[in-house]
PDB file of C-alpha atoms in Angstrom:
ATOM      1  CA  UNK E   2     121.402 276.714 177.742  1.00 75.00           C
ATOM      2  CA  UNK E   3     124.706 277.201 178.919  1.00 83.00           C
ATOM      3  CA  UNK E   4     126.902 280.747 178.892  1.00 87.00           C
ATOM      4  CA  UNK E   5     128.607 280.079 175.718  1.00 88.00           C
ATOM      5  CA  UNK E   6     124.675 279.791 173.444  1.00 89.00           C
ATOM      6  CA  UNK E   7     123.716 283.277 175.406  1.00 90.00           C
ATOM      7  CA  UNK E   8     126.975 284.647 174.142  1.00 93.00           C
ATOM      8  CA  UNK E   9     125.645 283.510 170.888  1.00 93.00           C
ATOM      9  CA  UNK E  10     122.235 285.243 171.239  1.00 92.00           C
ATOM     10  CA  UNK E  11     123.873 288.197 172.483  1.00 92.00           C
ATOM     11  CA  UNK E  12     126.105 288.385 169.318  1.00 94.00           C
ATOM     12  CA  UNK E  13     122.959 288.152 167.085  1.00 93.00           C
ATOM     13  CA  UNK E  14     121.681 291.126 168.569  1.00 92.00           C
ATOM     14  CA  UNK E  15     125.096 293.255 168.717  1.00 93.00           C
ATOM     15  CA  UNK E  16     126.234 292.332 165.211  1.00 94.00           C
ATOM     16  CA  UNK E  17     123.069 293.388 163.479  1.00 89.00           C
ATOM     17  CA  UNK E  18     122.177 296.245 164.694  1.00 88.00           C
ATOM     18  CA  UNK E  19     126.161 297.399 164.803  1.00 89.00           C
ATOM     19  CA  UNK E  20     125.905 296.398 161.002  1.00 88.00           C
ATOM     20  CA  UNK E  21     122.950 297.866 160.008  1.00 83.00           C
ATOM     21  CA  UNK E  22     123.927 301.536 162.141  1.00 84.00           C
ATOM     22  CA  UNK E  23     127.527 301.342 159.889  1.00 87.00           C
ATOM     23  CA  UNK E  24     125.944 300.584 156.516  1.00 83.00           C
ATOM     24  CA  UNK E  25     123.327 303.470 157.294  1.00 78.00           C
ATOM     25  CA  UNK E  26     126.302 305.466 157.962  1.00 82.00           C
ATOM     26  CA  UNK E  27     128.349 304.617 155.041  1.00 82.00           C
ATOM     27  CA  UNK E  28     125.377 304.721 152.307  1.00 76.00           C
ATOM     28  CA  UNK E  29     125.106 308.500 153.845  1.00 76.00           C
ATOM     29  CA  UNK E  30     128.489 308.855 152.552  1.00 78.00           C
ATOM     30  CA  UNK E  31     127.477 308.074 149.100  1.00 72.00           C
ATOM     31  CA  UNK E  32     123.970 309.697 148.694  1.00 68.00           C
ATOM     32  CA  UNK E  33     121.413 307.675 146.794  1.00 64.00           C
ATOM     33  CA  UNK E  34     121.976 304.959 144.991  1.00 61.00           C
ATOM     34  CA  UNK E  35     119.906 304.345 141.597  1.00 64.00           C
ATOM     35  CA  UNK E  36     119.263 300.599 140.262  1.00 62.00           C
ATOM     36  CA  UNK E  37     120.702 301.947 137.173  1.00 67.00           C
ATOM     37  CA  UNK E  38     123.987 302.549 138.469  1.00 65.00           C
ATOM     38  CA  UNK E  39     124.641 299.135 139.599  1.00 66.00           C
ATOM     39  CA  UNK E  40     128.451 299.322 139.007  1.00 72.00           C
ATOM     40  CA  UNK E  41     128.097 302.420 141.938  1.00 69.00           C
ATOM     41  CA  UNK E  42     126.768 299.817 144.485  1.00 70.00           C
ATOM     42  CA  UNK E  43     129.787 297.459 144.111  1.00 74.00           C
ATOM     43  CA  UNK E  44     132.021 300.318 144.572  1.00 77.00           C
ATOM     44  CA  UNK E  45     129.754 301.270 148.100  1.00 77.00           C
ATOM     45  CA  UNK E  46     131.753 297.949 149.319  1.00 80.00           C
ATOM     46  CA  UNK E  47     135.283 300.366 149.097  1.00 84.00           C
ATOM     47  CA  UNK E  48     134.019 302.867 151.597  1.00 86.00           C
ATOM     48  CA  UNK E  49     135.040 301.645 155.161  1.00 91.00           C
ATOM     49  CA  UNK E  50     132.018 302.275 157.282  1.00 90.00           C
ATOM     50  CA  UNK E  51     130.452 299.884 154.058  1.00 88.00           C
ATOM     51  CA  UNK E  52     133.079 297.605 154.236  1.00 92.00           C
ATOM     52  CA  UNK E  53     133.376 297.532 158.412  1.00 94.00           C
ATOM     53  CA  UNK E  54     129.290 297.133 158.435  1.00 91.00           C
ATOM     54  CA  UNK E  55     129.821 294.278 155.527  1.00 91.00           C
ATOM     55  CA  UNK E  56     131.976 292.235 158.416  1.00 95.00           C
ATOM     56  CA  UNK E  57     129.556 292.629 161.300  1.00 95.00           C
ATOM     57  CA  UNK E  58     126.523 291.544 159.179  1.00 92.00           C
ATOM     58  CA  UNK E  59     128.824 288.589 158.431  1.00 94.00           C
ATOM     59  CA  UNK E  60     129.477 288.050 162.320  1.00 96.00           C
ATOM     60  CA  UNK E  61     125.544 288.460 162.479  1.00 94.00           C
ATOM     61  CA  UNK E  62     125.025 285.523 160.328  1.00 93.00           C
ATOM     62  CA  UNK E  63     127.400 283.276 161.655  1.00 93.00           C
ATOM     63  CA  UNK E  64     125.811 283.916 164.750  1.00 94.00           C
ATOM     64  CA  UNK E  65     122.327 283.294 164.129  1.00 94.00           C
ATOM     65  CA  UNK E  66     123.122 280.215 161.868  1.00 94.00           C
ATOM     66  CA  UNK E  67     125.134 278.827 164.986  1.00 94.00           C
ATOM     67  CA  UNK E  68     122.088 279.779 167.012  1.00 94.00           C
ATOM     68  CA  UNK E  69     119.371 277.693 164.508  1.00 94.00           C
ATOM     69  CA  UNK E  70     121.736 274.436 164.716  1.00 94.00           C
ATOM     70  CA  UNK E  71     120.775 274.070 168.560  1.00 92.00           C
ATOM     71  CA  UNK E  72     117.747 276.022 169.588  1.00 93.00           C
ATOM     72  CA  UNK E  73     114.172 276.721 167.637  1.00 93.00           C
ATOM     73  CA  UNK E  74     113.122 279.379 165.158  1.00 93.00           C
ATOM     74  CA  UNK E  75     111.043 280.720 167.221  1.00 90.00           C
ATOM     75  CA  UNK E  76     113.444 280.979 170.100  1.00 91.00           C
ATOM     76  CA  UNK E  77     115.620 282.901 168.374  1.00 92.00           C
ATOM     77  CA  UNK E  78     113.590 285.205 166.216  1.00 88.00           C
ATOM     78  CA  UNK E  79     112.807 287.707 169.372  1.00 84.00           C
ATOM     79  CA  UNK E  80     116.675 287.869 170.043  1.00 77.00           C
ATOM     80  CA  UNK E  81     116.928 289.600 167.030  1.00 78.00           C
ATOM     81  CA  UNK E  82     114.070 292.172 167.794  1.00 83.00           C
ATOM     82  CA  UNK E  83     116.390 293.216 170.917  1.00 87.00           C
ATOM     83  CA  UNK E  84     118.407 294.829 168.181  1.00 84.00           C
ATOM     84  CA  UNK E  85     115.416 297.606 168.066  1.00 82.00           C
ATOM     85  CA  UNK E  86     115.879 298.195 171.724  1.00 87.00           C
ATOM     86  CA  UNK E  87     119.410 298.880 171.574  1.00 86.00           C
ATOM     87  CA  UNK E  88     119.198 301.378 169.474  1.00 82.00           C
ATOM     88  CA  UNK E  89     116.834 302.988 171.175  1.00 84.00           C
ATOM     89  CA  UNK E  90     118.731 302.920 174.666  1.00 85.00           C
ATOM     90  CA  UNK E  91     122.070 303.991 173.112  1.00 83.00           C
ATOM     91  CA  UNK E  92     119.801 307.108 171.216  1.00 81.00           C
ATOM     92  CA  UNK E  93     118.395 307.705 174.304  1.00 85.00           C
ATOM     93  CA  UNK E  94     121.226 307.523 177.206  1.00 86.00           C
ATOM     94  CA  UNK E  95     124.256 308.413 175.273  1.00 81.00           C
ATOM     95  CA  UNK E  96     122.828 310.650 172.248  1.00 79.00           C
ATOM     96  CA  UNK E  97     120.288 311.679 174.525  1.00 82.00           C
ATOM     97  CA  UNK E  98     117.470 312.058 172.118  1.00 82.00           C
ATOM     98  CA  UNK E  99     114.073 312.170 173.111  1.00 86.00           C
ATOM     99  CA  UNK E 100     112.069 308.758 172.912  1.00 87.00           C
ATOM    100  CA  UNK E 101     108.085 309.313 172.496  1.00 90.00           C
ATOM    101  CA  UNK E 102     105.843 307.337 175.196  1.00 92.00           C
ATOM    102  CA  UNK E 103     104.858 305.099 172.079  1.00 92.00           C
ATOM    103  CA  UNK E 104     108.148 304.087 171.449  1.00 90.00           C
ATOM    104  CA  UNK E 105     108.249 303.557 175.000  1.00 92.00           C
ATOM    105  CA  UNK E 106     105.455 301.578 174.933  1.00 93.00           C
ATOM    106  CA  UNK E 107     106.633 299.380 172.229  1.00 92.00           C
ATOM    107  CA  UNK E 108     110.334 298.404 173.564  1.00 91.00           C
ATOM    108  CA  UNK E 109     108.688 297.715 176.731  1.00 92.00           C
ATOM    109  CA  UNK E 110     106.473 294.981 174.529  1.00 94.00           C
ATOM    110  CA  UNK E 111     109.658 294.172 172.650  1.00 92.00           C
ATOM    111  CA  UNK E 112     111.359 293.186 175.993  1.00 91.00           C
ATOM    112  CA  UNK E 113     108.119 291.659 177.166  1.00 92.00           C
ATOM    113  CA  UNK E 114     107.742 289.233 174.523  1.00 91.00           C
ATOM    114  CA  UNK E 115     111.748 288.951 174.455  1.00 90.00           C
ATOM    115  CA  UNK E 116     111.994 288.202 178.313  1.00 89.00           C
ATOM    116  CA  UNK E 117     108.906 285.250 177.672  1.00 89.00           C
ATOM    117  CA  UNK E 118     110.125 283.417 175.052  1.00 88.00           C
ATOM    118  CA  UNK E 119     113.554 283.439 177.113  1.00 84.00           C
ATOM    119  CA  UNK E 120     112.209 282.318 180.361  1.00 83.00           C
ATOM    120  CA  UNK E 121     111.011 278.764 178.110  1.00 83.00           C
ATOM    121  CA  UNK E 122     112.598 276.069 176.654  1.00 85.00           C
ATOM    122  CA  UNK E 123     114.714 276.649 174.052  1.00 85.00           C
ATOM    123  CA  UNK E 124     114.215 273.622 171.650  1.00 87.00           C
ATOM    124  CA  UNK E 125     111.333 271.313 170.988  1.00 83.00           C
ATOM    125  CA  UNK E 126     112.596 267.849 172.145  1.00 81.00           C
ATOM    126  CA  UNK E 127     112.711 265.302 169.618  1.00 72.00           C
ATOM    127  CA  UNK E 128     110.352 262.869 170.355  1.00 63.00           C
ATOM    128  CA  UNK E 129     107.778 265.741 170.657  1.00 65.00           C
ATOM    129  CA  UNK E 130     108.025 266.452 166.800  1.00 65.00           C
ATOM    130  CA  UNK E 131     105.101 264.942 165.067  1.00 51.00           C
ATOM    131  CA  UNK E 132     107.664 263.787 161.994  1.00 50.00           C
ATOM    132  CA  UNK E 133     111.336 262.026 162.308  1.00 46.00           C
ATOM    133  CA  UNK E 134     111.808 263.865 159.103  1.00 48.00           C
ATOM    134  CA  UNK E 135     114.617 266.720 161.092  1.00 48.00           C
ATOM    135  CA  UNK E 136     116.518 263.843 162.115  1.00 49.00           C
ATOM    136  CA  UNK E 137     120.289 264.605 162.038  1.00 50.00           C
ATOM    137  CA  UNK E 138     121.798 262.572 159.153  1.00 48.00           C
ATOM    138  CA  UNK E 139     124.188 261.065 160.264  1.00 48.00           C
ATOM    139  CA  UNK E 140     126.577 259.479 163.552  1.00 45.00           C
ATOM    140  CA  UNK E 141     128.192 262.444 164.764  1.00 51.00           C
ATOM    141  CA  UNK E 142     124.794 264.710 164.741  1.00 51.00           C
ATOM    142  CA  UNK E 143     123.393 262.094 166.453  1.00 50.00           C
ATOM    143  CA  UNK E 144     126.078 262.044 169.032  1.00 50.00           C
ATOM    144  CA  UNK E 145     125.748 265.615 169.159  1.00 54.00           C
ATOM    145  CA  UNK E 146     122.433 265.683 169.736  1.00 50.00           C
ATOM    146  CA  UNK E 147     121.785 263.325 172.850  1.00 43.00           C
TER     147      UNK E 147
ATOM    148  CA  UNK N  20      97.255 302.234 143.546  1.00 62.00           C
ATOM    149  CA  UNK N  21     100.246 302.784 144.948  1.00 68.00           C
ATOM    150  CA  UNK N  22      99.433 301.066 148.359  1.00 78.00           C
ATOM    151  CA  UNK N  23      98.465 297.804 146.406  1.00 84.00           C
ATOM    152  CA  UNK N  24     102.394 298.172 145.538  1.00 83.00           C
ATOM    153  CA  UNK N  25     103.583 299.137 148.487  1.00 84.00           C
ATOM    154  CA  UNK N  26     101.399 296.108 150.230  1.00 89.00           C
ATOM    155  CA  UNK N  27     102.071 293.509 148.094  1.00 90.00           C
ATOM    156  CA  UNK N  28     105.923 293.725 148.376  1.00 89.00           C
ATOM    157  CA  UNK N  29     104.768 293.602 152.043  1.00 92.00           C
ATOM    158  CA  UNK N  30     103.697 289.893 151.050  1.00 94.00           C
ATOM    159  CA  UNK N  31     106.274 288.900 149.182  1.00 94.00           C
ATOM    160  CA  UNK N  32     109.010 290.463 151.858  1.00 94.00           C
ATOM    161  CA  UNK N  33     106.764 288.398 154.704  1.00 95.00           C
ATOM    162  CA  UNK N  34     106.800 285.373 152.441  1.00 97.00           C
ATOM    163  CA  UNK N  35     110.193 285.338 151.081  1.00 97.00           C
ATOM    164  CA  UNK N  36     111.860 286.392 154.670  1.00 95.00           C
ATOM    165  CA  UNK N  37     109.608 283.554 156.030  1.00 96.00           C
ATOM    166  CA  UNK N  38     110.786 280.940 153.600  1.00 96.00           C
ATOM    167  CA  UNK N  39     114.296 281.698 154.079  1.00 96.00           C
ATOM    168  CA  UNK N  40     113.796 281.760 158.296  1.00 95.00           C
ATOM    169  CA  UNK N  41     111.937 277.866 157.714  1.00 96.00           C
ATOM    170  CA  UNK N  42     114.766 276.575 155.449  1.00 96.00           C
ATOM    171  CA  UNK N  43     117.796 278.109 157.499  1.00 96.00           C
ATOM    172  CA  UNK N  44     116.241 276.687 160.405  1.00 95.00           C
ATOM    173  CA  UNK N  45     115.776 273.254 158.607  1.00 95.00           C
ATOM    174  CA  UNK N  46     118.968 273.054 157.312  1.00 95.00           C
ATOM    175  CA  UNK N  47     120.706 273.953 160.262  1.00 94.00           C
ATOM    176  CA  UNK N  48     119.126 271.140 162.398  1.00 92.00           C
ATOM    177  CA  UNK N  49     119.973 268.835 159.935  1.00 91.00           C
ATOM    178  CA  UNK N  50     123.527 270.124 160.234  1.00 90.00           C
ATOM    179  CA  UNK N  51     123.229 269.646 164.448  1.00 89.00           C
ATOM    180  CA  UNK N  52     125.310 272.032 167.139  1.00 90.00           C
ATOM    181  CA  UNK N  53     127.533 273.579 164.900  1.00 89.00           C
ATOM    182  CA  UNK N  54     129.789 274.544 168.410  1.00 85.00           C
ATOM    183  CA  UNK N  55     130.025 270.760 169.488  1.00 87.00           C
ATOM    184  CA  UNK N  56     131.212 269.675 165.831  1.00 88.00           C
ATOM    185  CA  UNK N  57     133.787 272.682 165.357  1.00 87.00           C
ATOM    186  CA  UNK N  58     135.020 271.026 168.798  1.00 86.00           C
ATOM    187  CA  UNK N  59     135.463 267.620 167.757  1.00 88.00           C
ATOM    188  CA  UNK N  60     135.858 268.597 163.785  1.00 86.00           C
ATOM    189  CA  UNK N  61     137.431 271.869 163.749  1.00 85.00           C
ATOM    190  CA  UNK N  62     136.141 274.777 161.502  1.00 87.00           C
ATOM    191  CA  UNK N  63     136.220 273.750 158.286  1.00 90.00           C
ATOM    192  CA  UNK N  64     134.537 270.612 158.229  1.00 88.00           C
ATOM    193  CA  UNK N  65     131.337 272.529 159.905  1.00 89.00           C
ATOM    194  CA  UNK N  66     131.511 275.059 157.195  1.00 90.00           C
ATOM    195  CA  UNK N  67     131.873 272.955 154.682  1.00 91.00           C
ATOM    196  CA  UNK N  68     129.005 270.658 155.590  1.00 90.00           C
ATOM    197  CA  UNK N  69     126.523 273.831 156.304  1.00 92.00           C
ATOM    198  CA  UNK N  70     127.330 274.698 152.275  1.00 92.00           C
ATOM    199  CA  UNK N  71     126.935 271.272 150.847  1.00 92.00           C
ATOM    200  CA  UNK N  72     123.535 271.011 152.735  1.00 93.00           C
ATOM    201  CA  UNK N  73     120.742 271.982 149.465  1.00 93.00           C
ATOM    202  CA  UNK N  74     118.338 273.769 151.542  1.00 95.00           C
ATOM    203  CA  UNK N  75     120.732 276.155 152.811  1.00 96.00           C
ATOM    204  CA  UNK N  76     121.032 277.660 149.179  1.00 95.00           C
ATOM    205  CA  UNK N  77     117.419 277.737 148.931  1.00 96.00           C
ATOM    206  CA  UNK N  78     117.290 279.911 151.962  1.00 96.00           C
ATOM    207  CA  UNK N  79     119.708 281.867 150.842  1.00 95.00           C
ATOM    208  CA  UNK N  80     117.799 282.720 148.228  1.00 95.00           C
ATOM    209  CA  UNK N  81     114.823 283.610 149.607  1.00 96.00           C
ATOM    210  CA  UNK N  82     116.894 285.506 152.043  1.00 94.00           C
ATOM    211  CA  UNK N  83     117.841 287.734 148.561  1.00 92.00           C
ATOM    212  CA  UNK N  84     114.500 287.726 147.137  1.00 94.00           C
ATOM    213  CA  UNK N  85     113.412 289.343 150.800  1.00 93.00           C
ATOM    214  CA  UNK N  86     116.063 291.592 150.292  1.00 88.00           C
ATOM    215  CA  UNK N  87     115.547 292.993 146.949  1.00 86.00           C
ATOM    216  CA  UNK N  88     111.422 293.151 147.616  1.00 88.00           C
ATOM    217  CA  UNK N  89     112.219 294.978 150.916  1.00 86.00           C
ATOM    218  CA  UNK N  90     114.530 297.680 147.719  1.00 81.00           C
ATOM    219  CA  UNK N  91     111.284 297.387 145.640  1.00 81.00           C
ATOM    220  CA  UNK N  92     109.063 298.090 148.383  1.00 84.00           C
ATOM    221  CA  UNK N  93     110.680 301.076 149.843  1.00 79.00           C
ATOM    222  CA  UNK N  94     110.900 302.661 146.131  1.00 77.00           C
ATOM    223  CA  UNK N  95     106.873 302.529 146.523  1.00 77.00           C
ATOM    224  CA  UNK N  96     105.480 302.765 150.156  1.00 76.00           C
ATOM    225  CA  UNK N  97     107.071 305.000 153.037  1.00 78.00           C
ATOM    226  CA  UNK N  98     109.934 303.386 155.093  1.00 75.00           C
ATOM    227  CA  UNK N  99     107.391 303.923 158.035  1.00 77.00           C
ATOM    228  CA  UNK N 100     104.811 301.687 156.904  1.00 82.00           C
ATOM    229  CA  UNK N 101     107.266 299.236 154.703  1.00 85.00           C
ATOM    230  CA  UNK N 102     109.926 298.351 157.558  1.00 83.00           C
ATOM    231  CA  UNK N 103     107.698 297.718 160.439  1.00 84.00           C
ATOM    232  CA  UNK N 104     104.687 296.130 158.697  1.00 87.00           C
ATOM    233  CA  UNK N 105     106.962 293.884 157.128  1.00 89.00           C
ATOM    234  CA  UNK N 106     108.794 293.187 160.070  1.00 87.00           C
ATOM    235  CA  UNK N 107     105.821 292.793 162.419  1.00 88.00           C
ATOM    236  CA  UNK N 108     103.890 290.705 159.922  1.00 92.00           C
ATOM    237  CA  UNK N 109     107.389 288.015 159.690  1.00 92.00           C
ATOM    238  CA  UNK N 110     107.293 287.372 162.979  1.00 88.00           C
ATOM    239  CA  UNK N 111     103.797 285.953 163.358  1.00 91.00           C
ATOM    240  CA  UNK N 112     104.859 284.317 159.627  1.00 94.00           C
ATOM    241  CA  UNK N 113     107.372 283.041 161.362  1.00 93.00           C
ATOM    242  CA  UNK N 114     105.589 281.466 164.647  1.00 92.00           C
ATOM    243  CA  UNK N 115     103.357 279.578 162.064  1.00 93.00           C
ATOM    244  CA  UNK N 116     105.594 278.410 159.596  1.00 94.00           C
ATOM    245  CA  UNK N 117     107.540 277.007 162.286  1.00 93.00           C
ATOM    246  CA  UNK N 118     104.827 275.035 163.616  1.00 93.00           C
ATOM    247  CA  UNK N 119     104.080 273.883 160.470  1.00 93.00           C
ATOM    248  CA  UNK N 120     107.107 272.856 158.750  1.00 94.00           C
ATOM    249  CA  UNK N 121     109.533 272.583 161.279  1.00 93.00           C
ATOM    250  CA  UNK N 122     107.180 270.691 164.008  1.00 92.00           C
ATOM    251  CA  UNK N 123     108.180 272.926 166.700  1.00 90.00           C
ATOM    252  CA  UNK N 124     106.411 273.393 170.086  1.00 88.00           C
ATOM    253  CA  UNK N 125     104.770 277.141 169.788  1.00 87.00           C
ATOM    254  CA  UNK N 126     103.054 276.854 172.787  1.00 87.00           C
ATOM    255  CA  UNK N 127     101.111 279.833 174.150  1.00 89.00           C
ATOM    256  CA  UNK N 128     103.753 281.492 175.456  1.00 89.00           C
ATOM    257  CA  UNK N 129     105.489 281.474 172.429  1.00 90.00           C
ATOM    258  CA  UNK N 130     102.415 282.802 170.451  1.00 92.00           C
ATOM    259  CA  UNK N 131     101.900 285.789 173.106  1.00 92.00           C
ATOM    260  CA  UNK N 132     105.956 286.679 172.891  1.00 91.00           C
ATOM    261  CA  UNK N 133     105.109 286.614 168.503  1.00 91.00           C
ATOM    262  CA  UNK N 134     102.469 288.914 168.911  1.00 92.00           C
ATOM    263  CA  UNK N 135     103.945 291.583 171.891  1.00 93.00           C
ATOM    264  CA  UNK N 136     107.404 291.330 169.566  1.00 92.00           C
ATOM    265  CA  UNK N 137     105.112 292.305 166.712  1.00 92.00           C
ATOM    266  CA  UNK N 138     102.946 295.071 168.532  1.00 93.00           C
ATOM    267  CA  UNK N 139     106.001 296.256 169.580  1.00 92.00           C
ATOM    268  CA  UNK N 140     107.858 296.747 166.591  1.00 89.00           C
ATOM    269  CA  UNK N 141     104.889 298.807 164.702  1.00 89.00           C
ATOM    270  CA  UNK N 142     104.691 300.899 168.045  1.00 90.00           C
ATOM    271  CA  UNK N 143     108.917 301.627 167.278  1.00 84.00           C
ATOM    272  CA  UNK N 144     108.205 302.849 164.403  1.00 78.00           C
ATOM    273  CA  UNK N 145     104.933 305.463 164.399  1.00 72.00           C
TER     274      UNK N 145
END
């Protein structure tokens, strides 16, 4: 793991929950939406928080795609999760909105699983897979890869 | 009768989000570090080889079927039990599917992280 794959991880985190928060605010904008007025979703994508949320998610996904193509699923699932936290210490210590001892409770098991899976290896070795079948393909990859 | 709604686009939110997670996964391993190619490659050539690989669509898919269940879901159940059991649930999906499909090593430390991420995430929301 070098500093450049945390900045990666980090950026999964950032991106999605900054996307999600501007979406959230930009669908406020607009009031609720009805599957029978399809043609008023498309036009959701004109309203800038919509449009600026759009972008991050997109940043999100490059992220977390670059993240898969070097580390496990399950190594980079819980870096997601953080996103929950986040919110939760930005309501808290700059919105300063109360936080109940549950949700206490759970960002403390958030970061505790979070901190775990961290702390391990981040991808199963090669020759530990039981099948050669997520073999890259081809010279490069394989270059890549040792 | 509406919780048997509400739960079963649970399921298909934890199976579809699931799928998607496995074949994304898959497809980006076949694909290999998508930093060290853009390095000898440039950009391009990495995106254009993450579109061209099938099971990348497929995930996509899912992806969208995940997302429009989650749509369904919420129309039925509460956000409060839709969003975090949904959530909670795809994460321990998630740590088995991986050891199934994608042969990785979810060792107990792995499983334990799964299941405090999970507990955690229901305790967010009540």
């Amino acid at each position: 793991m070098t500093f450049r794959k945390y900045l990666v991880l980090a950026g999964i985190t950032v991106f999605s929950t900054a996307g999600d928060s501007l979406l959230a605010r930009g669908m406020k904008d607009l009031g609720s939406v009805s599957l029978h007025n399809l043609p008023g979703l498309l036009l959701a994508i004109l309203n800038p928080w919509v449009a600026a949320g759009i972008l991050l998610l997109l940043a999100f996904f490059s992220c977390y795609m670059s993240a898969l193509s070097w580390a496990d699923l399950t190594y980079v699932l819980p870096a997601t999760s953080l996103g929950y936290v986040l919110v939760a210490l930005i309501a808290h210590f700059i919105f300063h909105e109360e936080i109940s001892p549950t949700r206490w409770l759970g960002i403390t098991l958030i970061a505790a699983g979070v901190g775990l899976v961290a702390a391990g290896p981040s991808a199963t070795p090669d020759h530990q897979r039981q099948s050669s079948q997520d073999a890259p393909r081809d010279a490069v990859s394989v270059e890549v890869k040792s | 009768m509406k919780d048997v709604y509400a739960w079963s686009a649970i399921g298909l939110i934890v199976l579809a989000s699931s799928t998607g997670d496995v074949l994304l996964s898959y497809s980006m391993k076949r694909v290999g570090d998508v930093g060290e190619l853009w390095k000898r490659r440039g950009v391009l050539p990495v995106i254009g080889r993450v579109l061209a690989t099938p099971t990348f669509a497929l995930g996509l898919m899912a992806m969208a079927v995940a997302f429009y269940s989650l749509l369904f879901g919420l129309s039925w159940g509460n956000l409060s039990l839709v969003v975090p059991a949904s959530a909670s649930l795809t994460f321990v999906a998630n740590a088995v599917a991986a050891r199934i499909f994608l042969h990785e090593r979810v060792g107990r430390r792995r499983w334990i992280a799964a299941l405090l991420v999970a507990g955690g995430v229901v305790l967010m929301a009540v």
